[in-house]
Coordinates of C-alpha atoms and ligand atoms in Angstrom, one line a residue:
X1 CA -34.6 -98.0 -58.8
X2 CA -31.4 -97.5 -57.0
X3 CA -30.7 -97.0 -53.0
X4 CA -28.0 -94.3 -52.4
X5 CA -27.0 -93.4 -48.9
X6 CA -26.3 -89.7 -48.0
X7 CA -25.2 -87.4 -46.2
X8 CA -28.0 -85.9 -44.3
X9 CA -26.2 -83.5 -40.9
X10 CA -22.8 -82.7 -40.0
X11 CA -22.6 -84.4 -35.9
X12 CA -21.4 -82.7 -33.4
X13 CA -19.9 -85.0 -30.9
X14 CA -20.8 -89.1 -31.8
X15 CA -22.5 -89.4 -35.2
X16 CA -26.3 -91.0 -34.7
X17 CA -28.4 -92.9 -37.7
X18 CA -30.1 -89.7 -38.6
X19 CA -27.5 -88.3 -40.1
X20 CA -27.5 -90.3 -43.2
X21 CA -30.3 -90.7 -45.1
X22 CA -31.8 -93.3 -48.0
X23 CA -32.7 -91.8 -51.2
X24 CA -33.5 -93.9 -54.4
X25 CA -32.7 -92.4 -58.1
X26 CA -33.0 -93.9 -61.6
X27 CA -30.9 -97.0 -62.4
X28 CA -27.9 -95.5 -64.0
X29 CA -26.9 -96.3 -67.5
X30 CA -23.6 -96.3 -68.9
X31 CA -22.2 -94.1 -71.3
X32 CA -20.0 -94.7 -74.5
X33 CA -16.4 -95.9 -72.1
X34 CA -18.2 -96.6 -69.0
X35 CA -19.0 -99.5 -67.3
X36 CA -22.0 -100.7 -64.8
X37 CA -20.9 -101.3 -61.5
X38 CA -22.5 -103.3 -58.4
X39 CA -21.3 -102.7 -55.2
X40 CA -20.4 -106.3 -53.5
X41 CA -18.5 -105.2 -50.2
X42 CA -18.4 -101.6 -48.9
X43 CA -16.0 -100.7 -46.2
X44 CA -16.7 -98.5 -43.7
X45 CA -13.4 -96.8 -41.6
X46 CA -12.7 -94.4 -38.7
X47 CA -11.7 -91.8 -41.0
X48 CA -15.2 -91.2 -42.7
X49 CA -16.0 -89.4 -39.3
X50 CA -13.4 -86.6 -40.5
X51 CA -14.7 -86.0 -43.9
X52 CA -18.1 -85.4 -42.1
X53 CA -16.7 -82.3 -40.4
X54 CA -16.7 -79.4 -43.0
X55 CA -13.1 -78.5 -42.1
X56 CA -9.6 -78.6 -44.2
X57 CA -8.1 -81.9 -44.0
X58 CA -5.8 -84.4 -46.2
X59 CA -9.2 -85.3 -48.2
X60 CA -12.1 -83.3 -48.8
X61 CA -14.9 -83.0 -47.0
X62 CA -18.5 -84.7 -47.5
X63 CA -21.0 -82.5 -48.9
X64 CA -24.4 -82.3 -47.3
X65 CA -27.3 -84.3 -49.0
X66 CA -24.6 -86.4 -51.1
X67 CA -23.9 -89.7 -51.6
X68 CA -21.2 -90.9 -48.7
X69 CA -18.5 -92.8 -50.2
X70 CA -15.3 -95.4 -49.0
X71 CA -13.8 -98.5 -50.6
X72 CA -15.8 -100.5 -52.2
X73 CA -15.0 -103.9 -53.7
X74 CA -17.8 -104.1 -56.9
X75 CA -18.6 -106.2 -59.7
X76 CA -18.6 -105.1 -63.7
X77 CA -22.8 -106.0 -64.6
X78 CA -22.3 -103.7 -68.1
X79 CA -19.1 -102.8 -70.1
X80 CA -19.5 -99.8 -73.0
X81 CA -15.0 -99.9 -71.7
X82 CA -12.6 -102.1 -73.5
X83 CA -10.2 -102.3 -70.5
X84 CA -13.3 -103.7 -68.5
X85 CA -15.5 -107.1 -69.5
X86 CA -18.5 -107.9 -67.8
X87 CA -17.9 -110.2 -64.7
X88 CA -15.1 -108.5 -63.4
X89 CA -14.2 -107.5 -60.2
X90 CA -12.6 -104.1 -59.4
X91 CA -11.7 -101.8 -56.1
X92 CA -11.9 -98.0 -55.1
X93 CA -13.2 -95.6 -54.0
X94 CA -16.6 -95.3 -55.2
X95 CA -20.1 -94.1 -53.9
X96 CA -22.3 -95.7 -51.0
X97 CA -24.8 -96.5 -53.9
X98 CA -25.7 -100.2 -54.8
X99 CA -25.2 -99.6 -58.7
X100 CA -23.2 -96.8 -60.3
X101 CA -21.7 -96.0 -63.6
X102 CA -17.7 -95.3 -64.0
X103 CA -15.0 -94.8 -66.1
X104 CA -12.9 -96.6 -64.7
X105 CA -10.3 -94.2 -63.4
X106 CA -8.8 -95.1 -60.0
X107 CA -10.1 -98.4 -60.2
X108 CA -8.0 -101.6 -59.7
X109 CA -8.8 -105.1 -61.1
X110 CA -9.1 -107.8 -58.2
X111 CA -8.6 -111.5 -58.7
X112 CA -11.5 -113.7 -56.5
X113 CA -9.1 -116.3 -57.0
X114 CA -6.3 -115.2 -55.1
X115 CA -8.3 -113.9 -52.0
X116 CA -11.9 -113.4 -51.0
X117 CA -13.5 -110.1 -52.1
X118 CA -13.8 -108.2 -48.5
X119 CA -9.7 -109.4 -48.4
X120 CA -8.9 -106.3 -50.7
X121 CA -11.0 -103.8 -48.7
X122 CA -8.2 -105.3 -45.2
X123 CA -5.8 -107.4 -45.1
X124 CA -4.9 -106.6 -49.2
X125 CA -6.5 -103.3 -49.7
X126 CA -5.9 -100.3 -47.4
X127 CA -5.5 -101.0 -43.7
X128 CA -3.3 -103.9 -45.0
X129 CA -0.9 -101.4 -46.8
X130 CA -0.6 -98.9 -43.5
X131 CA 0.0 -101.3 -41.2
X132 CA 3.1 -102.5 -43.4
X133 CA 3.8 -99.1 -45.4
X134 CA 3.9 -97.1 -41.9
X135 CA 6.1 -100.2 -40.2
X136 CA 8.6 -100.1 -43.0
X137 CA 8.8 -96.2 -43.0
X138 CA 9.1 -95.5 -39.7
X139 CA 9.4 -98.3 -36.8
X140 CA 12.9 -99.4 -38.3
X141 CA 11.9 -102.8 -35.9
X142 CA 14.5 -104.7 -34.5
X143 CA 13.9 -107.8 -33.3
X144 CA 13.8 -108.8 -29.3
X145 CA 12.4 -104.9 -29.2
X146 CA 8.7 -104.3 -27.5
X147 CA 6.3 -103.1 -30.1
X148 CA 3.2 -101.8 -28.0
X149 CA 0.1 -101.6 -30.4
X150 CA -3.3 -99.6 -29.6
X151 CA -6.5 -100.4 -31.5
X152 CA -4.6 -103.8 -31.5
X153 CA -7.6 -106.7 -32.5
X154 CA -8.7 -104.3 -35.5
X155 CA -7.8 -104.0 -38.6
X156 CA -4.9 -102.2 -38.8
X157 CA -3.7 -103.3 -35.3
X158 CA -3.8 -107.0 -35.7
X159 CA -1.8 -106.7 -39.0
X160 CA 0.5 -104.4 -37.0
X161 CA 1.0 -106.7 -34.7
X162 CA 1.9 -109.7 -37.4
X163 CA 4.6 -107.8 -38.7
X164 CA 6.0 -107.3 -35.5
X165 CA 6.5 -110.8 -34.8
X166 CA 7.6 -111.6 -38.2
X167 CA 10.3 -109.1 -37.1
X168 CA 11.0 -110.6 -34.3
X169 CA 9.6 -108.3 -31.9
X170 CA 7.9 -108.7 -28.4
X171 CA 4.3 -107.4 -29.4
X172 CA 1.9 -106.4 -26.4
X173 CA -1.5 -105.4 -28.0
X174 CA -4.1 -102.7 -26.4
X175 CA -8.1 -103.2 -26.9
X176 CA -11.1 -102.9 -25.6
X177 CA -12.4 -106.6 -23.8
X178 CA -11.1 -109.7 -22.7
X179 CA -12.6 -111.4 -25.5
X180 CA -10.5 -109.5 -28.1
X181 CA -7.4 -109.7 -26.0
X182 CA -8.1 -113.4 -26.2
X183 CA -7.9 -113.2 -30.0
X184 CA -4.7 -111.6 -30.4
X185 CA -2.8 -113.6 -28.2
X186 CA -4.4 -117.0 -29.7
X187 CA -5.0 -115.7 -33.4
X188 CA -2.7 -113.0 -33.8
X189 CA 0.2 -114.5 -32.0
X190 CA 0.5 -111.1 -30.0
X191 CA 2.7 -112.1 -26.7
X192 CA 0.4 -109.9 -24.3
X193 CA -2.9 -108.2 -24.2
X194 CA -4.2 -105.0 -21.5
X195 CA -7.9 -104.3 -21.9
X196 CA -8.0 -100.4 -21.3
X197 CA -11.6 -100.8 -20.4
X198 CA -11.1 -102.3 -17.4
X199 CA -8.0 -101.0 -16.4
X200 CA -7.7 -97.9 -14.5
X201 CA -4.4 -97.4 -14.4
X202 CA -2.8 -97.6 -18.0
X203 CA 0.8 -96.5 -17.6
X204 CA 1.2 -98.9 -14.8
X205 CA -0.7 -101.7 -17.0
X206 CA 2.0 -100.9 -19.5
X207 CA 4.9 -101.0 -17.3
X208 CA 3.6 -104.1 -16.0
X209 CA 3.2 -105.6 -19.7
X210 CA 6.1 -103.9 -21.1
X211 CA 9.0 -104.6 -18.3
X212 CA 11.9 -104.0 -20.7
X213 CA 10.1 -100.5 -21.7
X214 CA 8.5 -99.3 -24.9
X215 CA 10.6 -99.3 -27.7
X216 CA 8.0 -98.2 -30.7
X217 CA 4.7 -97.6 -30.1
X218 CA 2.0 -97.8 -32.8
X219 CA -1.1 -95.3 -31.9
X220 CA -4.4 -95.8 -33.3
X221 CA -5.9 -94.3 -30.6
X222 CA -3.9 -91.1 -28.8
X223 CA -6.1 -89.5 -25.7
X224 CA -4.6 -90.7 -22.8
X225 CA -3.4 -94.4 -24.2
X226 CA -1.0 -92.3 -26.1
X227 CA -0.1 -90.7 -23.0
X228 CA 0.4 -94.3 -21.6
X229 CA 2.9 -95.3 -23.9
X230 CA 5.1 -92.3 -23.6
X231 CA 5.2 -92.5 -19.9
X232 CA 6.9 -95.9 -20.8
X233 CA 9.2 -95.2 -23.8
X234 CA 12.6 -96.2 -24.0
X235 CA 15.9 -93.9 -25.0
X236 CA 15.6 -94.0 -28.9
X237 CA 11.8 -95.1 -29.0
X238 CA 9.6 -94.5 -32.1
X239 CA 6.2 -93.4 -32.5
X240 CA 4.1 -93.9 -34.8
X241 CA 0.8 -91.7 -34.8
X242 CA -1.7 -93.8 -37.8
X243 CA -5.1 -92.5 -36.1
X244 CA -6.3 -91.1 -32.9
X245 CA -9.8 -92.8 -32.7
X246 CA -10.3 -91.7 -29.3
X247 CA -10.7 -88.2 -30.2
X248 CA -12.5 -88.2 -33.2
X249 CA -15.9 -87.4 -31.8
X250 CA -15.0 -85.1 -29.3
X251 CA -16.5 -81.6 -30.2
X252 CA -13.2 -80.0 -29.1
X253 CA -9.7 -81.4 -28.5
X254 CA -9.5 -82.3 -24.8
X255 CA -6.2 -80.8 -23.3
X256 CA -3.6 -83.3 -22.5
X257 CA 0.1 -83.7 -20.8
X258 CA 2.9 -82.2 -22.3
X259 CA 4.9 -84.5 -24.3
X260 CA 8.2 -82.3 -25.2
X261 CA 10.2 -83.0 -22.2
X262 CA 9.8 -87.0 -23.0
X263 CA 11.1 -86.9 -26.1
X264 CA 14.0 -84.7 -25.6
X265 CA 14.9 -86.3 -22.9
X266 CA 14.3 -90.1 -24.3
X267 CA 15.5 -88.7 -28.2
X268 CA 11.7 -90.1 -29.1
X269 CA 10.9 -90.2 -32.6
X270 CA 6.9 -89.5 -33.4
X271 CA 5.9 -89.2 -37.0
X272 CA 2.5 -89.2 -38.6
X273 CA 1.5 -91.6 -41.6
X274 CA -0.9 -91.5 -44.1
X275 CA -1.3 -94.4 -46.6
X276 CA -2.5 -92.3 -49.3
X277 CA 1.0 -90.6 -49.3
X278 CA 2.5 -93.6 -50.6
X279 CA 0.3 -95.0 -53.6
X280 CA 3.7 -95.8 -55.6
X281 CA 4.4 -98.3 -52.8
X282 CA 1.3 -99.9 -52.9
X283 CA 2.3 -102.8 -55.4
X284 CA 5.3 -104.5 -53.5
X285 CA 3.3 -104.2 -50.3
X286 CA 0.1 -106.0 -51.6
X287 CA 2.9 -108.3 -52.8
X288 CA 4.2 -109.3 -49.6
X289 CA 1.0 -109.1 -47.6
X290 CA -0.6 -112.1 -50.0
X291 CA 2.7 -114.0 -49.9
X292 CA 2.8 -113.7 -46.3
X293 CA -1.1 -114.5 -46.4
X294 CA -0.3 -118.1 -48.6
X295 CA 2.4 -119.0 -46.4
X296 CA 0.2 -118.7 -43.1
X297 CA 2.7 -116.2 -42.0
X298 CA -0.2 -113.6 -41.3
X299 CA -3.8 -114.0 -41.2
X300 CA -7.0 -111.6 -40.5
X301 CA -10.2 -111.1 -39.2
X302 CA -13.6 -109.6 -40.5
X303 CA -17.0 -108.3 -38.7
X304 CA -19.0 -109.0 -41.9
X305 CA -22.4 -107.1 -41.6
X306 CA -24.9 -107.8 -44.2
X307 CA -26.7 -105.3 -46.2
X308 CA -26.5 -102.3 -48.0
X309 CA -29.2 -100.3 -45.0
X310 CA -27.0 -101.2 -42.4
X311 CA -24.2 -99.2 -43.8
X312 CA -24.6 -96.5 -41.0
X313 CA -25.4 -98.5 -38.1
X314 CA -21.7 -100.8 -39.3
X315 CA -20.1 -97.6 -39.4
X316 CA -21.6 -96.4 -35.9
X317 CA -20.5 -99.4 -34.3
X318 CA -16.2 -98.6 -35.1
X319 CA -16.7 -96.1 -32.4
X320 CA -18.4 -98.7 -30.1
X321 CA -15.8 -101.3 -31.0
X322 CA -18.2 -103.8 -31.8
X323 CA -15.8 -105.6 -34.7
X324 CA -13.0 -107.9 -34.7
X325 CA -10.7 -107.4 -37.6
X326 CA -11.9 -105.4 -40.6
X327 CA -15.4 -103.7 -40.9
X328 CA -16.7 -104.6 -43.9
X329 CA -20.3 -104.6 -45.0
X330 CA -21.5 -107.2 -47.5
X331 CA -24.3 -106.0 -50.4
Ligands
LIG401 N1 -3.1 -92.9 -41.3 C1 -3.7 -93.7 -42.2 O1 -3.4 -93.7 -43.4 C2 -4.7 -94.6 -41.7 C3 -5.3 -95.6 -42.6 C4 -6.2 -96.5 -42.0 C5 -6.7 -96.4 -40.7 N2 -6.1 -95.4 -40.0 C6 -6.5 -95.2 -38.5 O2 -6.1 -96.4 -37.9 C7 -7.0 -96.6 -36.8 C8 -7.6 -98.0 -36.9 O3 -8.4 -98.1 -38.1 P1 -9.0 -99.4 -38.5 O4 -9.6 -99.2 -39.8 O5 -8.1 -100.5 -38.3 O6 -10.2 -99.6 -37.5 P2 -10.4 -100.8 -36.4 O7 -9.3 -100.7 -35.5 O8 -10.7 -102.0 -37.2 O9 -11.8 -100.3 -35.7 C9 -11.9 -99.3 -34.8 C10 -11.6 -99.8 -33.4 O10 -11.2 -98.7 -32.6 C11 -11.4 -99.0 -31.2 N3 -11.9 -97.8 -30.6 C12 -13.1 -97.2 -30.8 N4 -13.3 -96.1 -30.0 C13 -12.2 -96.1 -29.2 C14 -11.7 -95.2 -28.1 N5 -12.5 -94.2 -27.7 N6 -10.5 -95.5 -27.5 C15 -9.8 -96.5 -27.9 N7 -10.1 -97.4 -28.9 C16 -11.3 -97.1 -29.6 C17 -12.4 -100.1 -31.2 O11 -11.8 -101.3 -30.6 P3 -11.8 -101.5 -29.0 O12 -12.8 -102.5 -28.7 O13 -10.4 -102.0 -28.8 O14 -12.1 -100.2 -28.3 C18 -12.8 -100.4 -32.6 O15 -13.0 -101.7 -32.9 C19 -8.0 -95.5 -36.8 O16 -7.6 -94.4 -35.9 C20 -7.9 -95.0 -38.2 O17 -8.4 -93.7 -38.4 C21 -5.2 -94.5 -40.4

């Protein structure tokens, strides 16, 4: 038999366990041009939460009593696919099922060799390719400026924070314990660290981080961090709005400051970014991210839980920020 996870309620407000449930079906067998797939690594991101709302977005919706689905790194156990031998490794977007059947569309070959499995679900697969895709699009970073990171010791936000002192940039992360901060100043390299949980006064904690001002901003958070930042930006700032984590269990958007007269006044530029815009880029990026990853240049972090049945509870725990680095759960 086979475990599938699925979509058992749409949540209102924080998702709980009980809105995903087991089922088992038939081992699947592939067709004439399929191959057999096990799942090895699943990832689990922020931006499932969306695709449990049934609302319009960038990326359908889940349905109710289906299979969930997200990244997956998996292994080829049966081949009926000539472009496909038994053995191999591939990445996509696939079911939250241990074994599945595929044709092989959308999939991409990994090498174990060059990197360790979970590596192309972070710092080489998608989180990897926004923090570098939305840096190169949008922060135009100059070096000696002050990049100010939210979300900054996970997965997106410590590669973020890389870049910006491969740039040259004065990099001043935002999480959420002193533990974490810890991290990105002595693994990340980050020059300065608020923790936002015990801080109750964030736009002075960022003046007081930041003395020279803001000059781009990456948000993974918005809410009132967001809010933070502005109240610091400097003439010609950039923002650059990648998620807005704080908000995505909130059963309706909470009102919040007016941010027009800012960027008027400081000529602010704030531009959303979505990584699956920008698939044709994707091969240059991974490029540089694994030279940059042999040379030492960057590194990364995982929070590997083990086990395809704590899927949920891995995904749950984003929201609590129980990780370090990349999510990943390990089959
Ligand atoms: N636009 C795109 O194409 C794209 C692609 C990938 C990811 N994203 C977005 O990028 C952001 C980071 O994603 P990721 O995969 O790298 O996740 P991550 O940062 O590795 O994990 C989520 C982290 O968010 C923090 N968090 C949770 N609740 C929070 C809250 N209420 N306020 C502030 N921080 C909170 C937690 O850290 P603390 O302990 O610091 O709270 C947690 O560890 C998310 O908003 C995600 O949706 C966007």
């Amino acid at each position: 038999m086979n475990n599938v996870i699925k979509l058992a309620n749409r949540p209102e407000g924080k998702p709980q366990l009980n809105d995903f449930k087991f089922s088992e079906e038939e081992r699947p067998e592939p067709k004439e041009g399929e191959i057999l797939l096990e799942a090895k690594y699943i990832s689990v991101d922020p931006y499932l939460r969306g695709r449990m709302r049934d609302v319009e977005s960038y990326i359908a919706p889940f349905e109710l009593n289906e299979p969930m689905e997200s990244t997956v790194v998996a292994e080829v156990i049966e081949s009926n696919n000539t472009n496909f031998d038994k053995g191999e490794f591939v990445f996509g977007m696939l079911k939250w099922k241990e074994l599945q059947t595929s044709t092989g569309n959308g999939l991409n070959k990994v090498d174990p060799e060059q990197a360790p499995l979970s590596a192309y679900l972070g710092i080489l697969g998608l989180t990897g390719l926004t923090a570098y895709i939305s840096l190169d699009k949008i922060a135009n970073l100059k070096s000696g400026e002050t990049l100010l990171v939210s979300g900054a010791s996970g997965a997106v936000g410590s590669t973020v924070g890389q870049i910006g002192k491969i740039k040259g940039c004065r990099v001043v992360g935002i999480a959420g314990s002193d533990e974490k901060l810890s991290l990105m100043k002595d693994k990340f390299g980050f020059d300065e660290g608020i923790n936002y949980k015990s801080t109750e006064n964030m736009q002075e904690a960022v003046a007081k981080a930041c003395p020279d001002g803001v000059d781009v901003y990456y948000d993974n958070v918005g809410g009132e961090i967001l809010d933070a930042a502005l109240n610091n930006i400097n003439k010609n700032g950039r923002v650059i709005n990648c998620g807005a984590i704080s908000l995505y269990n909130e059963k309706e958007t909470p009102q919040g400051p007016r941010h027009e007269g800012i960027l008027v006044k400081k000529t602010v530029l704030m531009q959303g970014f979505l990584v699956r815009d920008h698939a044709k880029e994707f091969g240059p990026a991974i490029q540089q991210l694994a030279q940059w990853l042999q040379e030492g240049k960057i590194t990364y972090e995982e929070t590997v839980v083990e086990g395809f049945k704590n899927i949920p509870q891995a995904f749950l725990d984003l929201f609590e920020g129980k990780n370090k680095g990349k999510m990943v759960v390990k089959i």
